[in-house]
């Protein structure tokens, strides 16, 4: 069944309204640019809405008498609203005439003001005049009300969707810091950010993306800190997205990144509100979509992928050492297998004599060359890793232990692989686990395979050539105009204080220069002599202590 735009709605252009047809599955019904306006005829509006929602079993049209005199109807989905709120806070007051209006004639033109100002005491009420707004109101879980003789609809916030509670982040291990992670509901995620950033400078711009999903997307930034050109560019890229549905923030990431053919991520994602707040205070922009617990952070540089929030909550000496160890593990996960293949295949003289004898003895019965052996073990580890992730949690842990211990030992005993190769691949895998960001670790894991192949063909020269190509590619990457290797290239001495090591917080007085923030100052280093720490309990300077002795 189809309805023409003249039934229950009016259009400014009569020629367009005659040819325009609305069906339930068509996206144009939600397009406000069509300007399909509601009329004051209740029956026409009810028929128009029912023809769009005709096959929805949970769609409810609740007719009632407004103030006992005017025909009215409520539209809502029974599965997405709070029925108790509709009964007690909407229907009950609307069906009773306010005491101050008893015995008075009510002009239909004033019904809207009476409902908003004298009757409903619900907080979230808005009025709309277009059919697209009425349908959008129903689809997002609110209740729409239409009154006969009134050419507008009332949108009442009654959404009540079941959701999981705020819990510890599942994708990021918290060592020291808040144990709260984002959930799928955008409103709750906004509340988690506002809870930690209680300042009027926090700006949240919302928009809807997706022709059919109408997913609500929020853009977070700090007014007075974030570069306004960056904010406008983020909004522009998001506004250009034209897709049926946005089911996760990963859809947005693929549309707004600068380079679409690189393995390296140019957008950082996180499940931690404190990490989002820290990046907002540096001058970055965060993006969240309703239905996804992961926030996107732009722009992003490579150094952010081996840094964690705990780097700044612990003392700088300890975390600097751990960050260096993490960086060494990152490099190992990329080049260790390729260096092993090149040395075994082309330059065995680089190995110490005693160790060379042990390696040669371990490889005595292996029927494959080193490059084939490493590739087979690497592919096996990737398959095992993927199987462990996809299996249920109770089975996945047992599979990983069986795969590593039993299969690895059996492969060595059968002469299928040498012990040194198993050790090399194990150390490489452990090094990839030390990278905090999963998407960055995945990029390095994929780049290992071409490096191993080049090392098996050209030796150490191939490894060097491969690393030069990777470095050249990293130098060409940009994230919203910010060089991917900042602050190393282009060089910034102040930015390097937080590159390889984590300097004391007092030394990082300015925000990253690559972000071009409006307010560059972050920490005040100046301290008056009277503000210096005082040893108030030092027995050598405490007179009362001396007298007590």
CSV table of N, CA, C and O in Angstrom, one decimal, residues 3 19 50 78 84 100 117 131 153 160 184 197 298 322 338 351 363 413 425 495 512 533:
chain,number,residue,atom,x,y,z
A,3,UNK,N,0.9,5.7,-0.1
A,3,UNK,CA,0.2,6.9,0.1
A,3,UNK,C,0.8,8.0,-0.6
A,3,UNK,O,2.1,8.1,-0.7
A,19,UNK,N,3.8,13.8,-7.7
A,19,UNK,CA,4.7,12.7,-8.2
A,19,UNK,C,5.4,12.0,-7.1
A,19,UNK,O,5.9,10.9,-7.3
A,50,UNK,N,0.4,5.1,9.8
A,50,UNK,CA,0.1,3.6,9.7
A,50,UNK,C,0.5,3.0,8.4
A,50,UNK,O,1.0,1.9,8.4
A,78,UNK,N,6.1,-0.2,21.4
A,78,UNK,CA,5.9,-0.7,22.7
A,78,UNK,C,7.2,-1.3,23.2
A,78,UNK,O,7.4,-1.4,24.5
A,84,UNK,N,5.1,2.8,31.6
A,84,UNK,CA,4.7,3.4,32.9
A,84,UNK,C,4.7,4.9,32.7
A,84,UNK,O,3.8,5.6,33.2
A,100,UNK,N,-7.7,25.1,36.3
A,100,UNK,CA,-7.8,26.6,36.0
A,100,UNK,C,-8.6,26.8,34.7
A,100,UNK,O,-8.9,28.0,34.4
A,117,UNK,N,2.5,24.3,28.6
A,117,UNK,CA,2.8,25.1,29.7
A,117,UNK,C,1.9,24.8,30.9
A,117,UNK,O,2.3,25.1,32.1
A,131,UNK,N,6.4,15.6,8.6
A,131,UNK,CA,6.2,14.2,8.8
A,131,UNK,C,7.5,13.5,9.1
A,131,UNK,O,7.6,12.5,9.8
A,153,UNK,N,3.1,18.1,15.6
A,153,UNK,CA,3.1,16.9,16.5
A,153,UNK,C,4.0,17.3,17.7
A,153,UNK,O,4.9,18.1,17.6
A,160,UNK,N,13.3,4.0,26.4
A,160,UNK,CA,13.8,3.1,27.5
A,160,UNK,C,14.3,1.8,26.9
A,160,UNK,O,13.5,0.8,26.8
A,184,UNK,N,27.2,1.2,25.0
A,184,UNK,CA,26.6,1.4,23.7
A,184,UNK,C,25.7,2.7,23.6
A,184,UNK,O,25.5,3.2,22.5
A,197,UNK,N,35.0,16.2,32.9
A,197,UNK,CA,35.4,17.5,32.3
A,197,UNK,C,34.3,18.5,32.6
A,197,UNK,O,33.5,18.8,31.7
A,298,UNK,N,41.0,12.1,16.9
A,298,UNK,CA,41.7,12.6,15.7
A,298,UNK,C,42.3,14.0,16.1
A,298,UNK,O,41.7,14.7,16.9
A,322,UNK,N,59.4,1.5,31.4
A,322,UNK,CA,58.4,0.6,30.8
A,322,UNK,C,58.1,1.0,29.4
A,322,UNK,O,57.9,0.1,28.5
A,338,UNK,N,62.6,-11.5,10.4
A,338,UNK,CA,63.3,-11.2,9.2
A,338,UNK,C,64.8,-11.2,9.4
A,338,UNK,O,65.5,-11.7,8.6
A,351,UNK,N,76.8,-15.1,13.6
A,351,UNK,CA,76.4,-15.8,14.9
A,351,UNK,C,77.7,-16.2,15.6
A,351,UNK,O,78.6,-16.8,15.0
A,363,UNK,N,68.7,-27.4,13.6
A,363,UNK,CA,68.2,-27.4,12.2
A,363,UNK,C,68.6,-28.6,11.4
A,363,UNK,O,68.3,-28.7,10.2
A,413,UNK,N,59.7,-32.1,17.8
A,413,UNK,CA,60.1,-33.6,17.9
A,413,UNK,C,60.0,-34.3,16.6
A,413,UNK,O,60.8,-35.2,16.3
A,425,UNK,N,59.8,-17.1,17.0
A,425,UNK,CA,58.4,-16.8,16.8
A,425,UNK,C,57.7,-16.5,18.1
A,425,UNK,O,56.8,-15.6,18.1
A,495,UNK,N,58.2,18.5,22.2
A,495,UNK,CA,57.4,17.4,21.9
A,495,UNK,C,58.1,16.1,22.2
A,495,UNK,O,57.5,15.1,22.6
A,512,UNK,N,50.8,19.8,22.5
A,512,UNK,CA,51.6,19.5,21.3
A,512,UNK,C,51.5,20.6,20.2
A,512,UNK,O,50.4,21.0,19.8
A,533,UNK,N,58.4,22.6,48.5
A,533,UNK,CA,58.1,21.7,49.6
A,533,UNK,C,58.9,22.0,50.9
A,533,UNK,O,60.1,22.3,50.8
